[in-house]
Short mmCIF file of C-alpha atoms and ligand atoms in Angstrom, two decimals:
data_model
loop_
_atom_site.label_atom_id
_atom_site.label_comp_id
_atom_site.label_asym_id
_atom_site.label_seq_id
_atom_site.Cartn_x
_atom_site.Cartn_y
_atom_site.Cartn_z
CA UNK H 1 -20.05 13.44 -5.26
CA UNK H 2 -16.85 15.53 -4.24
CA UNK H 3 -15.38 13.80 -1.75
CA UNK H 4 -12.55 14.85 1.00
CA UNK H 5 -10.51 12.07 2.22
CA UNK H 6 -7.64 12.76 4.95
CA UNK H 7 -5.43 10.78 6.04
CA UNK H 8 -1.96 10.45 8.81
CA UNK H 9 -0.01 7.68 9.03
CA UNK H 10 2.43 6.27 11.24
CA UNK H 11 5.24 8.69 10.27
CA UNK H 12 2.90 11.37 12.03
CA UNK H 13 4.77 13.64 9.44
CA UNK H 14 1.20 15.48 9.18
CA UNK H 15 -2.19 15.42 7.39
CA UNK H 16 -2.19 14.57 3.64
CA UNK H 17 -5.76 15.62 2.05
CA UNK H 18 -7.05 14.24 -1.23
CA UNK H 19 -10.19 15.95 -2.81
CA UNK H 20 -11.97 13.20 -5.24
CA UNK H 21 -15.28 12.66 -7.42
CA UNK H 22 -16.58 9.71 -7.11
CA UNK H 23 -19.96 8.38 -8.56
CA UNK H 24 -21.45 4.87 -9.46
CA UNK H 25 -21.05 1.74 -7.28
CA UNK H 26 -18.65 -1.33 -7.85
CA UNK H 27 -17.98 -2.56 -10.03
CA UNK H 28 -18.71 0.18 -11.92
CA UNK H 29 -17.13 2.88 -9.59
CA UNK H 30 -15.51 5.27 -10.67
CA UNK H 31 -13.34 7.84 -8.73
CA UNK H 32 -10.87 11.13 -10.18
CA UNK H 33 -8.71 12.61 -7.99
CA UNK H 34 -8.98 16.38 -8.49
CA UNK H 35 -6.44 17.83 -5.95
CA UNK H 36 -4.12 16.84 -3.00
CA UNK H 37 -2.49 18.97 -0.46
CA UNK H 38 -0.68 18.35 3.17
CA UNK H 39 -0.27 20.40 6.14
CA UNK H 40 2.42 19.70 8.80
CA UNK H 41 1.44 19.34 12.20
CA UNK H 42 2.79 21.31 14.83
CA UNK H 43 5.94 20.07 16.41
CA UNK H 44 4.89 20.30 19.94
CA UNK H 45 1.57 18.15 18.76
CA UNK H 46 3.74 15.27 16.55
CA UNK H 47 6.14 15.20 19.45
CA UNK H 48 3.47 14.57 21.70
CA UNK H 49 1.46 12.12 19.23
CA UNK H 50 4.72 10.08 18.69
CA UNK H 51 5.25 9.95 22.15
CA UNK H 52 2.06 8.17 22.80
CA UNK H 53 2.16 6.20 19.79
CA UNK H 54 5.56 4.53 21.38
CA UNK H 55 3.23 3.76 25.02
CA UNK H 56 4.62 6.28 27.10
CA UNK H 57 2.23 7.21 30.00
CA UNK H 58 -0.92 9.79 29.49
CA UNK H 59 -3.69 10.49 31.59
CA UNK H 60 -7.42 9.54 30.10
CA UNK H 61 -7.79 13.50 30.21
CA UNK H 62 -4.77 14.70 28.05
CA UNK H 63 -5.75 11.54 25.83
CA UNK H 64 -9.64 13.20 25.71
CA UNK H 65 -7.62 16.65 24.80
CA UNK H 66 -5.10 15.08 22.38
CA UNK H 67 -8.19 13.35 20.43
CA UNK H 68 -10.04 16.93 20.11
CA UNK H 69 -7.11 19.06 19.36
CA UNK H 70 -6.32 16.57 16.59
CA UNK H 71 -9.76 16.85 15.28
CA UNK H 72 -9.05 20.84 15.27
CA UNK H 73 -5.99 20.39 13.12
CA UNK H 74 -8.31 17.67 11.17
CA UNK H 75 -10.88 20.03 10.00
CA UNK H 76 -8.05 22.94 9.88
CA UNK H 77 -6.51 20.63 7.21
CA UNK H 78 -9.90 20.69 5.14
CA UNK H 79 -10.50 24.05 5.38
CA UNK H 80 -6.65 24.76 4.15
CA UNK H 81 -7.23 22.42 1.80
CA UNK H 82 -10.52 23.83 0.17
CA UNK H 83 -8.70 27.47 -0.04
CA UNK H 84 -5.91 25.37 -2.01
CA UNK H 85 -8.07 23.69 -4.59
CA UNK H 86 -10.58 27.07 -4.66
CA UNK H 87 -13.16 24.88 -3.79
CA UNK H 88 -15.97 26.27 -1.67
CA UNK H 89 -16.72 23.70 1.52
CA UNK H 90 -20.01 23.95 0.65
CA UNK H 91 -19.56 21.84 -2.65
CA UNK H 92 -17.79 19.17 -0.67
CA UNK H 93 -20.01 16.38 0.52
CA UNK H 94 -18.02 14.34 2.66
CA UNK H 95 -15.06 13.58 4.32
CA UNK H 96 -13.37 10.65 5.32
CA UNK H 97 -10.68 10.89 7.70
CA UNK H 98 -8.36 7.99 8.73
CA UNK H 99 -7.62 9.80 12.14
CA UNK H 100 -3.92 9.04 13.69
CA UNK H 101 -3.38 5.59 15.13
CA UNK H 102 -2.10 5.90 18.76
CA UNK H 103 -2.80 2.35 19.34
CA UNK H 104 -3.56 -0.90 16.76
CA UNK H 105 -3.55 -4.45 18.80
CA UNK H 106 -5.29 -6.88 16.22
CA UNK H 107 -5.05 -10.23 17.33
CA UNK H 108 -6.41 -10.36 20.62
CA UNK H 109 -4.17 -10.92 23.87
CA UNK H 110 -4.99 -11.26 27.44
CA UNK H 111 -6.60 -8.32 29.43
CA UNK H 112 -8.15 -8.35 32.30
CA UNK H 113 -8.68 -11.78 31.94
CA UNK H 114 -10.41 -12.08 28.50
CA UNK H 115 -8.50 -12.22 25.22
CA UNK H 116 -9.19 -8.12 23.60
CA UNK H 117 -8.01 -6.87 20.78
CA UNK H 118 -8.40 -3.17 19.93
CA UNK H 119 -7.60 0.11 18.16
CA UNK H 120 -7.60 3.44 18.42
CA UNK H 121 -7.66 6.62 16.29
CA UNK H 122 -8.26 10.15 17.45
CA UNK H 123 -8.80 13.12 15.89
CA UNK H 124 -12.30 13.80 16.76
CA UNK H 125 -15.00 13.68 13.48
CA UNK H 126 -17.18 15.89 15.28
CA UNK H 127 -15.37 18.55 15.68
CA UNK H 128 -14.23 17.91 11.76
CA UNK H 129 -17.78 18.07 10.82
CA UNK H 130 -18.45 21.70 12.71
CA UNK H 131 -15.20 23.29 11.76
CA UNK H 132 -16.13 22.55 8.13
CA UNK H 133 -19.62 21.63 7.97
CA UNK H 134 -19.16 18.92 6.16
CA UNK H 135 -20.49 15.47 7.36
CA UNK H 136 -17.75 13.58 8.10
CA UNK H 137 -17.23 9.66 8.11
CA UNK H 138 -14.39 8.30 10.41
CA UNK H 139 -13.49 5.29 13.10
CA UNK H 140 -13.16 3.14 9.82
CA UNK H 141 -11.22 0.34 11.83
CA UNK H 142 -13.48 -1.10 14.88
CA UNK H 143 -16.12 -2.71 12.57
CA UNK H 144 -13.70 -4.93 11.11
CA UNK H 145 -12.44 -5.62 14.55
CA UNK H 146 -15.71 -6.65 15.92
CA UNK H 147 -16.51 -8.82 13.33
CA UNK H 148 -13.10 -10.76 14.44
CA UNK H 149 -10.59 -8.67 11.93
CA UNK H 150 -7.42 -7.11 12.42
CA UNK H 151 -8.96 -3.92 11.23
CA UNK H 152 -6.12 -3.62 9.02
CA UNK H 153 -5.07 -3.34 6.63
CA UNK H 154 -7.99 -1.23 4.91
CA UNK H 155 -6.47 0.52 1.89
CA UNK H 156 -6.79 -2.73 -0.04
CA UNK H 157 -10.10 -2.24 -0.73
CA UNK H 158 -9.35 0.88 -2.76
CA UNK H 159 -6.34 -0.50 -4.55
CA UNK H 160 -9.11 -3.48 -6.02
CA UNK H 161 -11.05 -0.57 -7.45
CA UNK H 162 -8.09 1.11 -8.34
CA UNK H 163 -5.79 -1.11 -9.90
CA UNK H 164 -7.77 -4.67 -10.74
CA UNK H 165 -6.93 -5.57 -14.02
CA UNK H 166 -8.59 -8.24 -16.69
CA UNK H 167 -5.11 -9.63 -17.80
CA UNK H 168 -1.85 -8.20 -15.57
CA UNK H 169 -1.60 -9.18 -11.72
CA UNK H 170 -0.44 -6.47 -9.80
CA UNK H 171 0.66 -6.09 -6.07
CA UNK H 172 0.03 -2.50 -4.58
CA UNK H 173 2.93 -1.43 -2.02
CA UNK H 174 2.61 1.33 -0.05
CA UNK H 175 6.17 3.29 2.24
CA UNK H 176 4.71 4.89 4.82
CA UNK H 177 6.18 4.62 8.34
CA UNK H 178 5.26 0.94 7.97
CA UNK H 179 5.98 -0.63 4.18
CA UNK H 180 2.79 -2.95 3.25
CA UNK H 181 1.42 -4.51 0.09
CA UNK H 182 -1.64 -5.61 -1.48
CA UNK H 183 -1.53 -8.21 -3.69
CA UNK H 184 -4.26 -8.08 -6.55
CA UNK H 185 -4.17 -11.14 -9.29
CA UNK H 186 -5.41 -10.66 -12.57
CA UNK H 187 -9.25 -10.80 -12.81
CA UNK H 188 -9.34 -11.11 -8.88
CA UNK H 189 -12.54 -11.23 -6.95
CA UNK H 190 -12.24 -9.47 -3.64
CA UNK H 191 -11.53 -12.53 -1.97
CA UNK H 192 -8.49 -13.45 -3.58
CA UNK H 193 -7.15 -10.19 -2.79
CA UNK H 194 -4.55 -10.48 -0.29
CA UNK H 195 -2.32 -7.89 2.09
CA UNK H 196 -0.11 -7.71 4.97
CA UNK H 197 2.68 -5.43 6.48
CA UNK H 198 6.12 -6.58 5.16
CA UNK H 199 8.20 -4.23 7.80
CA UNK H 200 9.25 -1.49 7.90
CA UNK H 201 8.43 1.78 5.44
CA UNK H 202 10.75 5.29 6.51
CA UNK H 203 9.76 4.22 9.92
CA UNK H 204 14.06 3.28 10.91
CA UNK H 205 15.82 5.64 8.39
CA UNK H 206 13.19 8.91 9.87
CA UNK H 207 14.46 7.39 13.52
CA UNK H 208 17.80 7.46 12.59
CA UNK H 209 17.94 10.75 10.65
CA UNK H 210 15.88 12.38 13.47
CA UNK H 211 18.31 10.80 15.97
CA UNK H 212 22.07 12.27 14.67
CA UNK H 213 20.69 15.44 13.73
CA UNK H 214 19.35 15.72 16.93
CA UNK H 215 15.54 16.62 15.45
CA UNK H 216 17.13 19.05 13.23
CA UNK H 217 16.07 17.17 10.02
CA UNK H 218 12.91 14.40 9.87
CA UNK H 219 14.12 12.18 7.25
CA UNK H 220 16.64 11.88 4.60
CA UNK H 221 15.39 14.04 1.59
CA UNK H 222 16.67 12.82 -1.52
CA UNK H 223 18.65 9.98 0.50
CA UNK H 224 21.49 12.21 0.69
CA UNK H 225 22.83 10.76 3.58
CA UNK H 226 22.61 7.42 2.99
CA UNK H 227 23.89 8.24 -0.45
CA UNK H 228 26.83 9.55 1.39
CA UNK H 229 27.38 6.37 3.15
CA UNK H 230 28.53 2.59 2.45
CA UNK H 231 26.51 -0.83 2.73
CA UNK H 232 27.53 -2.83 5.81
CA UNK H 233 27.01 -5.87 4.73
CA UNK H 234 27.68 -7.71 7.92
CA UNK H 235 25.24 -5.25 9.29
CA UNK H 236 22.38 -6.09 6.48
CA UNK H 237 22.49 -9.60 7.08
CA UNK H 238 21.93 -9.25 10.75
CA UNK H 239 18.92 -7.10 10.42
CA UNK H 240 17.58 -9.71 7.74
CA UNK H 241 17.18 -12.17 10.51
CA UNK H 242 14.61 -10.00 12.23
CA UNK H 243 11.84 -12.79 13.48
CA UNK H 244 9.16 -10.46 11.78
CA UNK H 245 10.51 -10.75 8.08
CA UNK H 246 9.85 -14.70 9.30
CA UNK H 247 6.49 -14.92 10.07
CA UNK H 248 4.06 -15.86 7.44
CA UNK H 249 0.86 -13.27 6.83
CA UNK H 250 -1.27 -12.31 7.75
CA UNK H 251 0.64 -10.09 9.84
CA UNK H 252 1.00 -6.63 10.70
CA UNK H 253 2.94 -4.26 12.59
CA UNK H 254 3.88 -0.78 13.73
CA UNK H 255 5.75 1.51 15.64
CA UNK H 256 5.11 -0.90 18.81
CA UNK H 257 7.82 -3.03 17.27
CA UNK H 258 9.38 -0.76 14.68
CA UNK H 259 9.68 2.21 17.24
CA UNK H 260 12.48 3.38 19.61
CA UNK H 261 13.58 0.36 21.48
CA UNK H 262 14.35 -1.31 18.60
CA UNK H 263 15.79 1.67 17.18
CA UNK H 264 18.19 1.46 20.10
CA UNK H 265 18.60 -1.97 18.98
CA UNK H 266 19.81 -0.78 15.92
CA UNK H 267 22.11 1.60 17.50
CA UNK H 268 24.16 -1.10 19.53
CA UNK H 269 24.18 -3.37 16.53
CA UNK H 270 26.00 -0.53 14.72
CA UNK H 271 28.40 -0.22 17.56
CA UNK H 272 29.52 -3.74 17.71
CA UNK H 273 29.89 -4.04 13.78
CA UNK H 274 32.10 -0.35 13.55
CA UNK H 275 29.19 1.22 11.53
CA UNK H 276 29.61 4.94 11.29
CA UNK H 277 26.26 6.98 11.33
CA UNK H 278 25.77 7.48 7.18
CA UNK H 279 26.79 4.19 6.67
CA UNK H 280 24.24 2.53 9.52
CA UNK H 281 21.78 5.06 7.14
CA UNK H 282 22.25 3.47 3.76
CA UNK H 283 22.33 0.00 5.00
CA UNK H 284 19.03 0.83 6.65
CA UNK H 285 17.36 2.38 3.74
CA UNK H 286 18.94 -1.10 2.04
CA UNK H 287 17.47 -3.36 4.78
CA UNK H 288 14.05 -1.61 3.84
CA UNK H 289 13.75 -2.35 0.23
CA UNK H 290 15.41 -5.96 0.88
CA UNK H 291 12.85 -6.22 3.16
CA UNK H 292 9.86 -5.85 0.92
CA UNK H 293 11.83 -7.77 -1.85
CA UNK H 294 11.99 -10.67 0.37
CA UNK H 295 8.39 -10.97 1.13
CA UNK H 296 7.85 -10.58 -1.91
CA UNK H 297 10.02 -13.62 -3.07
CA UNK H 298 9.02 -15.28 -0.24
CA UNK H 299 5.57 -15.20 0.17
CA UNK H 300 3.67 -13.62 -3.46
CA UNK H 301 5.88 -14.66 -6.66
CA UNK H 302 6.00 -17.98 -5.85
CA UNK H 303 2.25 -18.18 -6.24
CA UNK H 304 1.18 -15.83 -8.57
CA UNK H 305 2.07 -14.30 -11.85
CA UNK H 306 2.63 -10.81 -11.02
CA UNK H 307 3.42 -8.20 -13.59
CA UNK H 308 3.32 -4.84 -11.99
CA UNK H 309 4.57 -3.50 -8.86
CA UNK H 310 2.70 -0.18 -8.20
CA UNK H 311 4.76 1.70 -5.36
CA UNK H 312 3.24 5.10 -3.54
CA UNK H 313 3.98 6.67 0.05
CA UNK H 314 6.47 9.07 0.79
CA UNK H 315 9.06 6.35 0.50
CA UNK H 316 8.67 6.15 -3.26
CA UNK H 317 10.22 9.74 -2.97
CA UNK H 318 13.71 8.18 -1.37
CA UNK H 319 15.38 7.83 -4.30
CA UNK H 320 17.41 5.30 -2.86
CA UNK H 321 14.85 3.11 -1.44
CA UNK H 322 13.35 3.32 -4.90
CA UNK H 323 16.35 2.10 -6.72
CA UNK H 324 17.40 -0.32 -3.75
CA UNK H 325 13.51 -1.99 -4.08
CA UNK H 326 14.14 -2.27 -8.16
CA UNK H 327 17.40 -4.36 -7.71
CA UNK H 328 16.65 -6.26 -4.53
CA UNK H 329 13.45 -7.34 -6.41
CA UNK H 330 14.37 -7.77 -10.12
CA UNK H 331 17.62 -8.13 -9.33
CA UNK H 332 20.35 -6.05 -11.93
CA UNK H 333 18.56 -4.67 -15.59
CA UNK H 334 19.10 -6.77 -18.34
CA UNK H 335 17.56 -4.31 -20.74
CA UNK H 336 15.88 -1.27 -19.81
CA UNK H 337 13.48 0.54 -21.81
CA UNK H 338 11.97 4.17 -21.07
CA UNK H 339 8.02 3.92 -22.57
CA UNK H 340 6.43 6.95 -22.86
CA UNK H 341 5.98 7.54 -18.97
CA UNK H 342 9.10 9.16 -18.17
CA UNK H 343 9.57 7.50 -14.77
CA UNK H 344 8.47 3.94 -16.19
CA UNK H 345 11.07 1.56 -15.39
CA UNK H 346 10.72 -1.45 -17.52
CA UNK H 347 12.54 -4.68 -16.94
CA UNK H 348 13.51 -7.74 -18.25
CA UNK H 349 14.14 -9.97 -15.65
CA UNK H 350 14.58 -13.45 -14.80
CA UNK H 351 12.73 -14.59 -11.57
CA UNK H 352 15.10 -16.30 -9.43
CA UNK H 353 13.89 -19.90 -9.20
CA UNK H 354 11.81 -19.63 -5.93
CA UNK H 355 13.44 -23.41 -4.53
CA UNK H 356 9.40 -23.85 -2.77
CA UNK H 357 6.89 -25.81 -3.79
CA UNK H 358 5.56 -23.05 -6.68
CA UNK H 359 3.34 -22.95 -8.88
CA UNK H 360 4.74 -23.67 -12.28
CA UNK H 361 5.47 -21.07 -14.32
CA UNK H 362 4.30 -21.10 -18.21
CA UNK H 363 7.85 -19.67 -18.77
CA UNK H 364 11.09 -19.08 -16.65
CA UNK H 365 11.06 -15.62 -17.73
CA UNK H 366 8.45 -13.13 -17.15
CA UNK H 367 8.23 -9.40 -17.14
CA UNK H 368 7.67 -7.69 -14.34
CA UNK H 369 7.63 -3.40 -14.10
CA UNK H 370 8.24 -1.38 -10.97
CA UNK H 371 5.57 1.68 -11.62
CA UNK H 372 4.71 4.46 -8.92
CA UNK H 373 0.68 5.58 -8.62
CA UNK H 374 1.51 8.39 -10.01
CA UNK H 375 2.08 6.48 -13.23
CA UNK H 376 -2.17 5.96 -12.85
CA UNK H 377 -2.74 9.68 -12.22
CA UNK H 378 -2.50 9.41 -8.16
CA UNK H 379 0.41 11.30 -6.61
CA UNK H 380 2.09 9.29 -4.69
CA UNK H 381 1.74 11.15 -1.31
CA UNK H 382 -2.27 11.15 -2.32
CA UNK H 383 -2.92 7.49 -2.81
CA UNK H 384 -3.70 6.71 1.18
CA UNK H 385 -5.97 9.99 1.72
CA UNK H 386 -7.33 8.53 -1.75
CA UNK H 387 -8.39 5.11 -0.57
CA UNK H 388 -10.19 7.07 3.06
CA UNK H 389 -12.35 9.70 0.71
CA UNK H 390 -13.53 5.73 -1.34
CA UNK H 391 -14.12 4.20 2.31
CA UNK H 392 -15.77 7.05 2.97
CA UNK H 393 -18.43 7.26 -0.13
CA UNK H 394 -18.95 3.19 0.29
CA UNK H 395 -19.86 3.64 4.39
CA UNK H 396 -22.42 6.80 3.11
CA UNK H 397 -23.81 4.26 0.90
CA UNK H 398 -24.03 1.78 3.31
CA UNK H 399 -22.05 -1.01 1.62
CA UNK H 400 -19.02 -2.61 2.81
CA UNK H 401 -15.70 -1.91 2.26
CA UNK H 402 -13.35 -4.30 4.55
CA UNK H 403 -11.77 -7.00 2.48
CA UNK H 404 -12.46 -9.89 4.78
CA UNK H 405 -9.73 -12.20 3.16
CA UNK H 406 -7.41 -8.95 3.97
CA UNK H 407 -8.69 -8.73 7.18
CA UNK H 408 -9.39 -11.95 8.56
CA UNK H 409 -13.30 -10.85 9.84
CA UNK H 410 -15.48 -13.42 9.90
CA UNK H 411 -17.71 -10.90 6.67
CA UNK H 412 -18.34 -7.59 5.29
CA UNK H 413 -18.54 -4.49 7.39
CA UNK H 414 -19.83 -1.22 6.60
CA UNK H 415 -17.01 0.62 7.91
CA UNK H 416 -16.85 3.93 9.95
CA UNK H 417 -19.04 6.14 12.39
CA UNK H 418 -20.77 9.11 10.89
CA UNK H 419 -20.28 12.57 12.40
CA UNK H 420 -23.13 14.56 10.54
CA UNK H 421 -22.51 18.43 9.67
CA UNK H 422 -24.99 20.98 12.13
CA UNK H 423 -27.88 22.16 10.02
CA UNK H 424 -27.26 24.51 7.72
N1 LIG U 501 12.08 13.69 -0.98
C1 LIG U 501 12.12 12.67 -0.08
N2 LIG U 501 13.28 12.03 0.15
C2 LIG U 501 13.35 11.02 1.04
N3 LIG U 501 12.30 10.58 1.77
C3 LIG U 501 11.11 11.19 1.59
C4 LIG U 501 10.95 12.25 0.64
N4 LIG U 501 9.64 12.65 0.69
C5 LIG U 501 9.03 11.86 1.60
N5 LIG U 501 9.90 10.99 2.16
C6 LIG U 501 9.63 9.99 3.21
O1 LIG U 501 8.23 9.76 3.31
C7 LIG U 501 7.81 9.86 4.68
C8 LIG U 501 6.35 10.21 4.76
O2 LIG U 501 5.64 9.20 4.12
P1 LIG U 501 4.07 8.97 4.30
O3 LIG U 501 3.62 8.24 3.11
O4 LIG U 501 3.43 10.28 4.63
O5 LIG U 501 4.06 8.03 5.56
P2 LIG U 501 2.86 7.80 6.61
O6 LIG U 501 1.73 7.25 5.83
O7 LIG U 501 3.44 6.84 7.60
O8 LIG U 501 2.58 9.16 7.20
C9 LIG U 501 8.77 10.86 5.27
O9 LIG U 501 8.84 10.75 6.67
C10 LIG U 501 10.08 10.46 4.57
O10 LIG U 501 10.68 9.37 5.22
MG1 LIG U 502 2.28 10.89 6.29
#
């Protein structure tokens, strides 16, 4: 089956489209990605999706007209897409699309009297499924939810199928607006599989980037700023007491938390330490990666052997972050060796002792490699539009796809609402 899966995350830096062929079911599934392609979105329409995203007031009707003009740009993105990989739409027999999160609440809290948790993405399937004629599968979240989940996060479902491995345990970690990981031992079942948010992704260093050149530039390509910058170490240190870095998982988060106010946060903090603008940039970029290091000391090595960090997201494009993540997790190269892949970073470490109540290592030293997916053949911009076109062929196959011990639901869900294609 050829397989569309579309996907916009929390960056709302536009629609990233992955065309797949999948066939079989697990565990024997098997899935090729063929082709992958983005389209911005228009800056009027990000503006406006960011803005709503942060809270800010909208009326039910521009909310009605923000979901279908998204699902215009949706199916736009298909149809661009298509013309890219000279693929007729005809061939294609589904899509999944993720839709944009405006809102994700996913423990419940008080409303209206009765604990609710809930979640919203627009971009309406419907009008997906006309533009393009192809039936299209999307709303992937609320199942979950209503079987007591946090309907997040989802991906880890396809990073089991992807990257589950007999003999190496592996932890998935995704920079996107929001940095999360998925943490996959070797020989897992699905429900030892385990994810959470660990902060945040480009979420701060966009804000910031967006902020001095006054919307001029969207984020820091190639880290040049922050390259041009110092570490304020005072400055790190203060940011590394953020409550959320704290709290155990599962946990997740999103521009509710990571958004402007506490990018004005961030803004006074550099005031009082003297932090000039690229130097507030690299130690941001730096707080990111320490950021996912830590949770990664704090809450994954010290239970289980892992032996391969697979990074994707447009983060793993910040060259910075990149090299920040290798030594604020492995700490400096002892030896490094360049296999075969050109952009394999191989290590030999040893793990700082953890000081908790570990497990106990067979030996103090153990090898652990930073890889990217596109190491595995998946582009790194691809991998989340990836996992959506897999939710999607599961849900049209009416198995589950929610990993439960991810999730927190009560059991499986078949994921997703399905928008059918008119007759042809
Ligand atoms: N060449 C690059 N240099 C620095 N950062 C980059 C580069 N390419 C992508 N990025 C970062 O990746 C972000 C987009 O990542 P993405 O995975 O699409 O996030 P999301 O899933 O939240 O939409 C950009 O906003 C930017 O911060
Ligand atoms: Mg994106």
């Amino acid at each position: 089956m050829l397989v569309l899966g579309m996907m916009s995350g929390t960056s709302a830096d536009g629609i990233d489209v992955a065309l797949a062929r999948i066939s079989g079911a697990p565990p024997n599934l098997n899935a090729k990605l063929l082709d992958h392609a983005s389209s911005k979105f228009p800056s009027p329409v990000r503006k406006e999706i960011l803005r709503v995203a942060e809270q800010q007031p909208i009326s039910a009707g521009e909310l009605s007209q923000l979901n279908f003009r998204l699902g215009e740009l949706f199916g736009d993105a298909a149809l661009a897409a298509c013309r890219r990989f000279k693929v007729s739409p005809r061939r294609i027999a589904l899509i999944g699309s993720h839709g944009q999160t405006i809102f994700h609440q996913g423990r419940a809290t008080s409303y209206l009297g009765s604990p609710t948790a809930s979640t919203l993405q627009i971009g309406e399937p419907s009008i997906i499924a006309a533009r393009t004629g192809i039936t299209t599968i999307g709303d992937f979240r609320p199942a979950d939810m209503a079987l007591g989940g946090q309907g997040a996060p989802l991906v880890p479902y396809a990073d089991y199928l992807l990257y589950r491995h007999p003999k190496l345990g592996r932890v998935s970690l995704n920079l996107g607006g929001i940095a999360n990981i998925t943490v996959i031992p070797a020989d897992a079942r699905p429900d030892q599989v385990f994810a959470f948010d660990t902060g945040p992704g480009n979420m701060l260093i966009d804000a910031l980037i967006q902020h001095f050149t006054r919307g001029r530039q969207q984020f820091d390509k190639d880290a040049q700023l922050a390259r041009s910058g110092y570490l304020s170490r005072p400055l790190l240190k203060a940011l590394l007491q953020d409550p959320y870095l704290k709290l155990k998982p599962p946990k997740s988060t999103g521009r509710e938390y990571f958004g402007t106010p506490y990018v004005k946060k961030l803004l006074a903090l550099a005031n009082r330490y003297k932090v000039k603008p690229n130097d507030l940039i690299r130690t941001v970029t730096t707080f990111t990666a320490v950021s996912v290091a830590d949770a990664l000391h704090t809450f994954v090595l010290p239970k289980h052997e892992i032996h391969e960090i697979i990074v994707s997201g447009g983060g793993a494009e910040n060259p910075l972050l990149f090299e920040a993540l290798h030594l604020a997790t492995l700490g400096p190269p002892r030896k490094v060796y360049s296999g075969s892949f050109p952009r394999r970073l191989v290590i030999e470490m040893r793990l700082p002792d953890p000081g908790r109540k570990a497990a106990p290592r067979p030996k103090d030293v153990s090898f652990l490699t930073i890889l990217r997916s596109s190491d595995f053949g998946i582009p790194v911009e691809a991998k989340e539009a990836l996992a959506f076109a897999l939710l999607a062929y599961e849900t049209f196959h009416q198995r589950s796809s929610n990993i439960p011990s991810a999730t927190g639901a009560r059991g499986p869900a078949i994921l997703g609402k399905v928008s059918y294609a008119p007759p042809r």
